[in-house]
Amino acid sequence: MALFESMLMLLLVAIGLMQISRRLSVPYPTMLAIAGVILAALPWAPHVSFDPKLALALFIAPALLDAAFDLPPREIRREWLALVGLAAAAVLVTTAVVAWVGVVWGSIPLAAAIALGAIVAPPDAAAASAMLARFTLPRRTVSVLKGESLLNDAVALLIFGAAVAEATPDVTLSHLLPELALAAPGGIVFGIVCGRLYLIVSKPLAGTMSSTIFQFVSTFGVWLLAEHLHLSAVLAVVAHAMTIARYIPERTGARERVHSYAVWAAVVFVLNVLAFFLTGVQARQIVLRLPEGELWRALRFAGVVVVAVVVVRVAWVMLLNALRRRY
């Protein structure tokens, strides 16, 4: 009961923050992040433990499908060079720089430093969508930023998995590399196949409440099955969303589409609220476990990591733009 009451309070706070973000023209993920930090500092904040795998499936899968549904595959084919430079190369470079900072400044093991770099390297898909909705940008720029925010998680998770495997005594990188090499292309093929099956199964459900429920079941199902098969769950969900987005609009009526979009927008918003706030609550538990006197050292290290990520991102984008203009 206490957890349920806490969730209701968090949603009420989020509603208030939404109004503030509209008045200040600030994207709501920024307000939620600030609120999560404030919540972590409150002594009466509830203690909530969350399975990391459940958090990935619950919070990332719907946000990915919601964002990927509006990005046609032709945009990815048209901007493939920019997407490779941002979603793959930028994540690799950022991870390497953060890993160097972790080893030199934080004195942490190399595998842990690489895992940290993979965690902070990719921008969030939901945050990117919210930011882009606030500004009038060229269509090409929007396509590149949306595509990058969808694909960079897959690269980061592959790096993270390799780093964790390297730090695990029972797993060797030589055994893991073939699995990682298959994860990306296998995830894309698996997502396309699931999308085709979805189109067949969902046809008799069109126009009913079951259709909307099946959308969520299929999204989480694609993510979980891809993980069980050791494929890229991120790319599987993105490929699944793009496959059904190609055909679903012409098979459904306008009223059903409006209803479905409204449900998805509400659910993704609620999940974003819970994700930011629960992250803040868990951050408090991490801070409380720090030895006495280590908090300020940890905050300084976190500040250095943030600066490193921002500087590397800006420098990399400027370098890519310079190369594209020259060649």
PDB file of N, CA and C in Angstrom, residues 34-90:
ATOM      1  N   ILE A  34      15.382  16.847 -12.501  1.00  0.00           N
ATOM      2  CA  ILE A  34      15.624  17.716 -11.348  1.00  0.00           C
ATOM      3  C   ILE A  34      14.804  17.248 -10.145  1.00  0.00           C
ATOM      4  N   ALA A  35      13.540  16.891 -10.392  1.00  0.00           N
ATOM      5  CA  ALA A  35      12.686  16.410  -9.308  1.00  0.00           C
ATOM      6  C   ALA A  35      13.212  15.102  -8.724  1.00  0.00           C
ATOM      7  N   GLY A  36      13.776  14.244  -9.570  1.00  0.00           N
ATOM      8  CA  GLY A  36      14.344  13.000  -9.073  1.00  0.00           C
ATOM      9  C   GLY A  36      15.522  13.237  -8.142  1.00  0.00           C
ATOM     10  N   VAL A  37      16.357  14.225  -8.482  1.00  0.00           N
ATOM     11  CA  VAL A  37      17.488  14.569  -7.611  1.00  0.00           C
ATOM     12  C   VAL A  37      16.989  15.123  -6.274  1.00  0.00           C
ATOM     13  N   ILE A  38      15.980  16.001  -6.333  1.00  0.00           N
ATOM     14  CA  ILE A  38      15.413  16.555  -5.094  1.00  0.00           C
ATOM     15  C   ILE A  38      14.796  15.450  -4.239  1.00  0.00           C
ATOM     16  N   LEU A  39      14.077  14.534  -4.900  1.00  0.00           N
ATOM     17  CA  LEU A  39      13.464  13.428  -4.176  1.00  0.00           C
ATOM     18  C   LEU A  39      14.505  12.565  -3.486  1.00  0.00           C
ATOM     19  N   ALA A  40      15.634  12.366  -4.148  1.00  0.00           N
ATOM     20  CA  ALA A  40      16.690  11.540  -3.557  1.00  0.00           C
ATOM     21  C   ALA A  40      17.247  12.158  -2.284  1.00  0.00           C
ATOM     22  N   ALA A  41      17.165  13.492  -2.171  1.00  0.00           N
ATOM     23  CA  ALA A  41      17.719  14.165  -0.993  1.00  0.00           C
ATOM     24  C   ALA A  41      16.757  14.176   0.192  1.00  0.00           C
ATOM     25  N   LEU A  42      15.494  13.820  -0.022  1.00  0.00           N
ATOM     26  CA  LEU A  42      14.520  13.860   1.068  1.00  0.00           C
ATOM     27  C   LEU A  42      14.707  12.661   1.989  1.00  0.00           C
ATOM     28  N   PRO A  43      14.768  12.884   3.295  1.00  0.00           N
ATOM     29  CA  PRO A  43      15.005  11.759   4.227  1.00  0.00           C
ATOM     30  C   PRO A  43      13.852  10.769   4.285  1.00  0.00           C
ATOM     31  N   TRP A  44      12.624  11.197   3.956  1.00  0.00           N
ATOM     32  CA  TRP A  44      11.474  10.295   4.025  1.00  0.00           C
ATOM     33  C   TRP A  44      11.147   9.650   2.676  1.00  0.00           C
ATOM     34  N   ALA A  45      12.051   9.778   1.704  1.00  0.00           N
ATOM     35  CA  ALA A  45      11.819   9.155   0.399  1.00  0.00           C
ATOM     36  C   ALA A  45      11.697   7.640   0.571  1.00  0.00           C
ATOM     37  N   PRO A  46      10.747   7.011  -0.112  1.00  0.00           N
ATOM     38  CA  PRO A  46      10.535   5.555   0.068  1.00  0.00           C
ATOM     39  C   PRO A  46      11.693   4.751  -0.494  1.00  0.00           C
ATOM     40  N   HIS A  47      11.930   3.592   0.086  1.00  0.00           N
ATOM     41  CA  HIS A  47      12.962   2.682  -0.411  1.00  0.00           C
ATOM     42  C   HIS A  47      12.326   1.715  -1.406  1.00  0.00           C
ATOM     43  N   VAL A  48      12.788   1.747  -2.641  1.00  0.00           N
ATOM     44  CA  VAL A  48      12.237   0.895  -3.701  1.00  0.00           C
ATOM     45  C   VAL A  48      13.392   0.173  -4.376  1.00  0.00           C
ATOM     46  N   SER A  49      13.325  -1.137  -4.430  1.00  0.00           N
ATOM     47  CA  SER A  49      14.332  -1.926  -5.147  1.00  0.00           C
ATOM     48  C   SER A  49      13.724  -2.429  -6.446  1.00  0.00           C
ATOM     49  N   PHE A  50      14.519  -2.422  -7.513  1.00  0.00           N
ATOM     50  CA  PHE A  50      14.005  -2.746  -8.834  1.00  0.00           C
ATOM     51  C   PHE A  50      14.999  -3.639  -9.545  1.00  0.00           C
ATOM     52  N   ASP A  51      14.477  -4.680 -10.168  1.00  0.00           N
ATOM     53  CA  ASP A  51      15.310  -5.563 -10.976  1.00  0.00           C
ATOM     54  C   ASP A  51      15.757  -4.808 -12.226  1.00  0.00           C
ATOM     55  N   PRO A  52      17.061  -4.707 -12.478  1.00  0.00           N
ATOM     56  CA  PRO A  52      17.532  -3.937 -13.643  1.00  0.00           C
ATOM     57  C   PRO A  52      16.955  -4.422 -14.967  1.00  0.00           C
ATOM     58  N   LYS A  53      16.835  -5.742 -15.142  1.00  0.00           N
ATOM     59  CA  LYS A  53      16.284  -6.260 -16.397  1.00  0.00           C
ATOM     60  C   LYS A  53      14.814  -5.872 -16.556  1.00  0.00           C
ATOM     61  N   LEU A  54      14.074  -5.903 -15.457  1.00  0.00           N
ATOM     62  CA  LEU A  54      12.675  -5.478 -15.507  1.00  0.00           C
ATOM     63  C   LEU A  54      12.578  -3.994 -15.833  1.00  0.00           C
ATOM     64  N   ALA A  55      13.482  -3.194 -15.277  1.00  0.00           N
ATOM     65  CA  ALA A  55      13.471  -1.753 -15.546  1.00  0.00           C
ATOM     66  C   ALA A  55      13.711  -1.475 -17.020  1.00  0.00           C
ATOM     67  N   LEU A  56      14.652  -2.203 -17.638  1.00  0.00           N
ATOM     68  CA  LEU A  56      14.925  -1.996 -19.064  1.00  0.00           C
ATOM     69  C   LEU A  56      13.689  -2.323 -19.903  1.00  0.00           C
ATOM     70  N   ALA A  57      13.075  -3.475 -19.619  1.00  0.00           N
ATOM     71  CA  ALA A  57      11.902  -3.881 -20.403  1.00  0.00           C
ATOM     72  C   ALA A  57      10.726  -2.941 -20.175  1.00  0.00           C
ATOM     73  N   LEU A  58      10.499  -2.555 -18.929  1.00  0.00           N
ATOM     74  CA  LEU A  58       9.311  -1.769 -18.591  1.00  0.00           C
ATOM     75  C   LEU A  58       9.411  -0.329 -19.070  1.00  0.00           C
ATOM     76  N   PHE A  59      10.590   0.277 -18.947  1.00  0.00           N
ATOM     77  CA  PHE A  59      10.724   1.708 -19.228  1.00  0.00           C
ATOM     78  C   PHE A  59      11.241   2.012 -20.633  1.00  0.00           C
ATOM     79  N   ILE A  60      12.082   1.147 -21.184  1.00  0.00           N
ATOM     80  CA  ILE A  60      12.706   1.461 -22.470  1.00  0.00           C
ATOM     81  C   ILE A  60      11.880   0.957 -23.645  1.00  0.00           C
ATOM     82  N   ALA A  61      11.339  -0.255 -23.543  1.00  0.00           N
ATOM     83  CA  ALA A  61      10.634  -0.846 -24.687  1.00  0.00           C
ATOM     84  C   ALA A  61       9.472   0.021 -25.186  1.00  0.00           C
ATOM     85  N   PRO A  62       8.551   0.496 -24.324  1.00  0.00           N
ATOM     86  CA  PRO A  62       7.453   1.330 -24.846  1.00  0.00           C
ATOM     87  C   PRO A  62       7.938   2.650 -25.431  1.00  0.00           C
ATOM     88  N   ALA A  63       8.940   3.259 -24.798  1.00  0.00           N
ATOM     89  CA  ALA A  63       9.464   4.528 -25.316  1.00  0.00           C
ATOM     90  C   ALA A  63      10.102   4.336 -26.688  1.00  0.00           C
ATOM     91  N   LEU A  64      10.814   3.235 -26.876  1.00  0.00           N
ATOM     92  CA  LEU A  64      11.417   2.951 -28.179  1.00  0.00           C
ATOM     93  C   LEU A  64      10.357   2.740 -29.252  1.00  0.00           C
ATOM     94  N   LEU A  65       9.331   1.940 -28.935  1.00  0.00           N
ATOM     95  CA  LEU A  65       8.294   1.703 -29.932  1.00  0.00           C
ATOM     96  C   LEU A  65       7.560   2.987 -30.272  1.00  0.00           C
ATOM     97  N   ASP A  66       7.270   3.805 -29.269  1.00  0.00           N
ATOM     98  CA  ASP A  66       6.550   5.056 -29.504  1.00  0.00           C
ATOM     99  C   ASP A  66       7.348   5.989 -30.410  1.00  0.00           C
ATOM    100  N   ALA A  67       8.673   6.046 -30.195  1.00  0.00           N
ATOM    101  CA  ALA A  67       9.505   6.922 -31.016  1.00  0.00           C
ATOM    102  C   ALA A  67       9.776   6.331 -32.397  1.00  0.00           C
ATOM    103  N   ALA A  68      10.012   5.012 -32.452  1.00  0.00           N
ATOM    104  CA  ALA A  68      10.341   4.375 -33.736  1.00  0.00           C
ATOM    105  C   ALA A  68       9.144   4.319 -34.665  1.00  0.00           C
ATOM    106  N   PHE A  69       7.932   4.329 -34.110  1.00  0.00           N
ATOM    107  CA  PHE A  69       6.722   4.250 -34.931  1.00  0.00           C
ATOM    108  C   PHE A  69       6.620   5.434 -35.894  1.00  0.00           C
ATOM    109  N   ASP A  70       7.182   6.575 -35.497  1.00  0.00           N
ATOM    110  CA  ASP A  70       7.074   7.787 -36.316  1.00  0.00           C
ATOM    111  C   ASP A  70       8.306   8.038 -37.179  1.00  0.00           C
ATOM    112  N   LEU A  71       9.235   7.076 -37.224  1.00  0.00           N
ATOM    113  CA  LEU A  71      10.448   7.259 -38.019  1.00  0.00           C
ATOM    114  C   LEU A  71      10.474   6.231 -39.146  1.00  0.00           C
ATOM    115  N   PRO A  72      10.215   6.644 -40.387  1.00  0.00           N
ATOM    116  CA  PRO A  72      10.191   5.688 -41.507  1.00  0.00           C
ATOM    117  C   PRO A  72      11.580   5.103 -41.767  1.00  0.00           C
ATOM    118  N   PRO A  73      11.660   3.844 -42.184  1.00  0.00           N
ATOM    119  CA  PRO A  73      12.961   3.236 -42.498  1.00  0.00           C
ATOM    120  C   PRO A  73      13.716   3.978 -43.592  1.00  0.00           C
ATOM    121  N   ARG A  74      12.991   4.620 -44.516  1.00  0.00           N
ATOM    122  CA  ARG A  74      13.681   5.336 -45.600  1.00  0.00           C
ATOM    123  C   ARG A  74      14.525   6.489 -45.053  1.00  0.00           C
ATOM    124  N   GLU A  75      14.104   7.067 -43.919  1.00  0.00           N
ATOM    125  CA  GLU A  75      14.890   8.134 -43.309  1.00  0.00           C
ATOM    126  C   GLU A  75      16.217   7.593 -42.793  1.00  0.00           C
ATOM    127  N   ILE A  76      16.183   6.388 -42.240  1.00  0.00           N
ATOM    128  CA  ILE A  76      17.417   5.764 -41.759  1.00  0.00           C
ATOM    129  C   ILE A  76      18.333   5.434 -42.928  1.00  0.00           C
ATOM    130  N   ARG A  77      17.769   4.923 -44.020  1.00  0.00           N
ATOM    131  CA  ARG A  77      18.598   4.624 -45.196  1.00  0.00           C
ATOM    132  C   ARG A  77      19.200   5.892 -45.780  1.00  0.00           C
ATOM    133  N   ARG A  78      18.432   6.985 -45.779  1.00  0.00           N
ATOM    134  CA  ARG A  78      18.906   8.237 -46.356  1.00  0.00           C
ATOM    135  C   ARG A  78      20.022   8.850 -45.515  1.00  0.00           C
ATOM    136  N   GLU A  79      19.908   8.725 -44.186  1.00  0.00           N
ATOM    137  CA  GLU A  79      20.865   9.366 -43.287  1.00  0.00           C
ATOM    138  C   GLU A  79      21.769   8.350 -42.607  1.00  0.00           C
ATOM    139  N   TRP A  80      22.064   7.243 -43.272  1.00  0.00           N
ATOM    140  CA  TRP A  80      22.801   6.169 -42.626  1.00  0.00           C
ATOM    141  C   TRP A  80      24.198   6.606 -42.199  1.00  0.00           C
ATOM    142  N   LEU A  81      24.850   7.466 -42.992  1.00  0.00           N
ATOM    143  CA  LEU A  81      26.211   7.876 -42.651  1.00  0.00           C
ATOM    144  C   LEU A  81      26.237   8.699 -41.367  1.00  0.00           C
ATOM    145  N   ALA A  82      25.299   9.652 -41.250  1.00  0.00           N
ATOM    146  CA  ALA A  82      25.222  10.456 -40.032  1.00  0.00           C
ATOM    147  C   ALA A  82      24.843   9.605 -38.833  1.00  0.00           C
ATOM    148  N   LEU A  83      23.951   8.632 -39.050  1.00  0.00           N
ATOM    149  CA  LEU A  83      23.528   7.771 -37.950  1.00  0.00           C
ATOM    150  C   LEU A  83      24.663   6.871 -37.474  1.00  0.00           C
ATOM    151  N   VAL A  84      25.458   6.370 -38.393  1.00  0.00           N
ATOM    152  CA  VAL A  84      26.617   5.563 -37.997  1.00  0.00           C
ATOM    153  C   VAL A  84      27.602   6.417 -37.202  1.00  0.00           C
ATOM    154  N   GLY A  85      27.787   7.658 -37.659  1.00  0.00           N
ATOM    155  CA  GLY A  85      28.709   8.544 -36.961  1.00  0.00           C
ATOM    156  C   GLY A  85      28.250   8.910 -35.561  1.00  0.00           C
ATOM    157  N   LEU A  86      26.934   9.019 -35.353  1.00  0.00           N
ATOM    158  CA  LEU A  86      26.409   9.419 -34.042  1.00  0.00           C
ATOM    159  C   LEU A  86      26.025   8.224 -33.179  1.00  0.00           C
ATOM    160  N   ALA A  87      25.260   7.296 -33.742  1.00  0.00           N
ATOM    161  CA  ALA A  87      24.743   6.193 -32.934  1.00  0.00           C
ATOM    162  C   ALA A  87      25.798   5.154 -32.608  1.00  0.00           C
ATOM    163  N   ALA A  88      26.817   5.021 -33.457  1.00  0.00           N
ATOM    164  CA  ALA A  88      27.857   4.011 -33.215  1.00  0.00           C
ATOM    165  C   ALA A  88      29.178   4.659 -32.819  1.00  0.00           C
ATOM    166  N   ALA A  89      29.738   5.459 -33.729  1.00  0.00           N
ATOM    167  CA  ALA A  89      31.063   6.026 -33.466  1.00  0.00           C
ATOM    168  C   ALA A  89      31.068   6.965 -32.260  1.00  0.00           C
ATOM    169  N   ALA A  90      30.054   7.822 -32.156  1.00  0.00           N
ATOM    170  CA  ALA A  90      30.010   8.759 -31.032  1.00  0.00           C
ATOM    171  C   ALA A  90      29.886   8.027 -29.701  1.00  0.00           C
TER     172      ALA A  90
END
